[in-house]
GROMACS .gro file of C-alpha atoms in nm:
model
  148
    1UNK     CA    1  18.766   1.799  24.709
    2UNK     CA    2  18.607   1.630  24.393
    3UNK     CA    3  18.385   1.737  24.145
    4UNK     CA    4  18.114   1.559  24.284
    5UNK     CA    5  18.151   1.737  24.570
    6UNK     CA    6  18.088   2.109  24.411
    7UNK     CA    7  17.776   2.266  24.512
    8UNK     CA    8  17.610   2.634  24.460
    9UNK     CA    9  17.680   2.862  24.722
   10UNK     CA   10  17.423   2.835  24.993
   11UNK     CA   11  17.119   3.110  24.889
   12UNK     CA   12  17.258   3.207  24.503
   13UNK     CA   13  16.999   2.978  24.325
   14UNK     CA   14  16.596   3.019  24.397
   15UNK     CA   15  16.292   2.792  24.258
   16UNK     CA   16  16.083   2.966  23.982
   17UNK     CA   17  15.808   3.107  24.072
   18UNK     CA   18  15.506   2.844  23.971
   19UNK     CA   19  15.220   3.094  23.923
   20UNK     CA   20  14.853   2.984  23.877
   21UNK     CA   21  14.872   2.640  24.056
   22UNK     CA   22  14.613   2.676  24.299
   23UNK     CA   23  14.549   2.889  24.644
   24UNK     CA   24  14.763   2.741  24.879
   25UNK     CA   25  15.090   2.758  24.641
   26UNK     CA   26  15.025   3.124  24.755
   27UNK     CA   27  14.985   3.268  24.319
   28UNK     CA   28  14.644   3.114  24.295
   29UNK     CA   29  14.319   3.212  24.156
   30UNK     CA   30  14.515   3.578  23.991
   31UNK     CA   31  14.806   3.427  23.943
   32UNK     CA   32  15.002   3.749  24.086
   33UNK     CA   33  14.823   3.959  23.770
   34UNK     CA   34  14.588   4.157  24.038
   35UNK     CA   35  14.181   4.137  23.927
   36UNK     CA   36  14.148   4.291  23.624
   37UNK     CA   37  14.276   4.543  23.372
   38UNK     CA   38  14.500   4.532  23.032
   39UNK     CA   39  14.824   4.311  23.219
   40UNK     CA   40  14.517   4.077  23.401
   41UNK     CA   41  14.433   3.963  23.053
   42UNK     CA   42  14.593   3.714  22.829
   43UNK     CA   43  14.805   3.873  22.581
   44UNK     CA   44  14.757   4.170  22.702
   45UNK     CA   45  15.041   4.462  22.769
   46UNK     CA   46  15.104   4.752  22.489
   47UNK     CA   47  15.304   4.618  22.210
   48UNK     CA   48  15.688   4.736  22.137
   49UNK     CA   49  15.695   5.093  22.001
   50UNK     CA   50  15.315   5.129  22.153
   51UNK     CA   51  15.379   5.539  22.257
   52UNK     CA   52  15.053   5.566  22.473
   53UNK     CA   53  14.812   5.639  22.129
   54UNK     CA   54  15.036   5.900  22.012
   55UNK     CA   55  15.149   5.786  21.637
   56UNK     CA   56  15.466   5.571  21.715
   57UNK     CA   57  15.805   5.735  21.598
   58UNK     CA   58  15.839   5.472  21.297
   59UNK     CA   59  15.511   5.513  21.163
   60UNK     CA   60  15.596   5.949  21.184
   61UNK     CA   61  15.963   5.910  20.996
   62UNK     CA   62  15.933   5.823  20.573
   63UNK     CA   63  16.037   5.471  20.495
   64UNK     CA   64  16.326   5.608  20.273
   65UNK     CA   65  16.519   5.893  20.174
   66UNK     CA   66  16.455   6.085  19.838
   67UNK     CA   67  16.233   5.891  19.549
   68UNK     CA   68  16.266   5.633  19.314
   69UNK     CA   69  16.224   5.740  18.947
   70UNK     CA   70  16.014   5.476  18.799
   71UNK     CA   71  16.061   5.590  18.445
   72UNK     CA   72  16.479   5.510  18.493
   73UNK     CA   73  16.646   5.290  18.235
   74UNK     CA   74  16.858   5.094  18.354
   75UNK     CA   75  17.089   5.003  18.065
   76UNK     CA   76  17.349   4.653  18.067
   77UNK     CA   77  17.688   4.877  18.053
   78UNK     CA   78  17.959   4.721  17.845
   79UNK     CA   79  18.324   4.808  17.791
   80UNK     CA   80  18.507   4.838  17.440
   81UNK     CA   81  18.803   4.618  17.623
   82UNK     CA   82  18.512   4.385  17.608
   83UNK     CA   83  18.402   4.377  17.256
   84UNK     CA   84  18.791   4.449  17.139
   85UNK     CA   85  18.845   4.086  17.326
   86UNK     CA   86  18.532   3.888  17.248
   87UNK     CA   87  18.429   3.967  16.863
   88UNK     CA   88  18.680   3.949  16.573
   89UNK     CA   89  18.745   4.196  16.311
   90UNK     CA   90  18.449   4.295  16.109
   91UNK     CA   91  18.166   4.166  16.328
   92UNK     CA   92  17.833   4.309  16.426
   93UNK     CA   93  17.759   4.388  16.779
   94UNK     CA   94  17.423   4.374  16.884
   95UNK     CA   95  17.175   4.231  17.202
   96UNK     CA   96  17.173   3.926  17.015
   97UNK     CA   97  17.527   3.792  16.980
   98UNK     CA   98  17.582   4.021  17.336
   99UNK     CA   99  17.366   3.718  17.492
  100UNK     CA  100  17.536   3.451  17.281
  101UNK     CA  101  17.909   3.544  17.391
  102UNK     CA  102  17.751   3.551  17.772
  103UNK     CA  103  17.814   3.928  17.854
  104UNK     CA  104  17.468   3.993  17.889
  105UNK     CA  105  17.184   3.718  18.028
  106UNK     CA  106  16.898   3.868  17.817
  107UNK     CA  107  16.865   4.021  17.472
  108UNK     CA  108  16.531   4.267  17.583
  109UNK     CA  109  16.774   4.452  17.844
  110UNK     CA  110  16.905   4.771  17.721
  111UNK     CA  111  17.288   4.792  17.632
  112UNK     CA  112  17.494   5.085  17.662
  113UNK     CA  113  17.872   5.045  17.548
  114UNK     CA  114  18.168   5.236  17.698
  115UNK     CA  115  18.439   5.373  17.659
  116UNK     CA  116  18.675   5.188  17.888
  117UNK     CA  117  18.968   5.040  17.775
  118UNK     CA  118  19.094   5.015  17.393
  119UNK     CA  119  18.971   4.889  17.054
  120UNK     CA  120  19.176   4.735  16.770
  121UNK     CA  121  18.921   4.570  16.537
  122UNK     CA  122  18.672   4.705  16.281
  123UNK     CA  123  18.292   4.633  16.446
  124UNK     CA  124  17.938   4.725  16.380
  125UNK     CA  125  17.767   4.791  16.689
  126UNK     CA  126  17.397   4.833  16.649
  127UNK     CA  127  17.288   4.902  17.072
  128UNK     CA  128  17.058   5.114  17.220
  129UNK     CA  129  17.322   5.361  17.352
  130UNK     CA  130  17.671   5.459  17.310
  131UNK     CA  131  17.889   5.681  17.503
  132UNK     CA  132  18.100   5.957  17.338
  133UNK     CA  133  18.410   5.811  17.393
  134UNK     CA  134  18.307   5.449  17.314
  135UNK     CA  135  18.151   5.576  16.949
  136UNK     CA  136  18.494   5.788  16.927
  137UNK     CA  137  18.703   5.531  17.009
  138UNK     CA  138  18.502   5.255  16.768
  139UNK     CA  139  18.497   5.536  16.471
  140UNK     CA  140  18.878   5.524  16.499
  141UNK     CA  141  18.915   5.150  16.464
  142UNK     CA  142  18.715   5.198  16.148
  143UNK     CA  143  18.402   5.045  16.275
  144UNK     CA  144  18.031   5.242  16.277
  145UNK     CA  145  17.797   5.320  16.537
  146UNK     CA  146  17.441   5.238  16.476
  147UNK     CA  147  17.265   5.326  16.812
  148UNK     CA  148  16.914   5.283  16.791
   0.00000   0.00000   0.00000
């Protein structure tokens, strides 16, 4: 036996069915669609999720759980590990040099520093927020807090 010898097992493959090609191909004139109606049409048929002109299930269900507050601030949060590696002894800390050392990407974002890790120099940090143990922690090292 050789490979040009393989064939498909006598009666396991049929022609398609080649509807719509006149009367004596035996699907003429409706094609197999029947005379008229919704499925005689073109296009026709009830959509996915169609539930017979009761609302459909997705439209009844909300989109998403709970709310969105659209009054939330959503603040750039930075670590005192951060500043304590980044700025020297004695610097200010604001938006400004924030976007200049490339912690933040934009100065108009609101910055919130935290109290993660430790602090060893004396800084000025002038942000919008500050937690309490970031403004502990910065009071310590000598520095102020100017949260504005």
């Amino acid at each position: 036996m050789q490979l040009n010898d393989l064939r498909p097992a006598v009666g396991s493959r049929k022609n398609r069915k080649r509807v719509g090609r006149g009367n004596s191909s035996g699907n003429g004139t409706f094609a197999g669609r029947g005379m008229n109606g919704q499925l005689s049409r073109s296009g026709g048929g009830k959509g996915a999720g169609f539930e017979g002109g009761q609302q459909p299930l997705a439209m009844r269900l909300p989109k998403l759980p709970g709310f969105t507050n659209h009054n939330r601030v959503e603040y750039a949060p930075v670590n005192v590990a951060r500043l304590n590696a980044l700025f020297a002894d004695g610097e200010t800390v604001d938006a400004d040099t924030l976007v200049a050392k490339g912690v933040i990407k934009y100065n108009y974002i609101p910055v919130k520093v935290l109290g993660d890790g430790e602090l060893s120099k004396k800084l000025t940090v002038k942000v919008d927020k500050v937690s309490a143990s970031a403004k502990a922690k910065i009071e310590a090292a000598g520095g102020k807090v100017e949260a504005e």
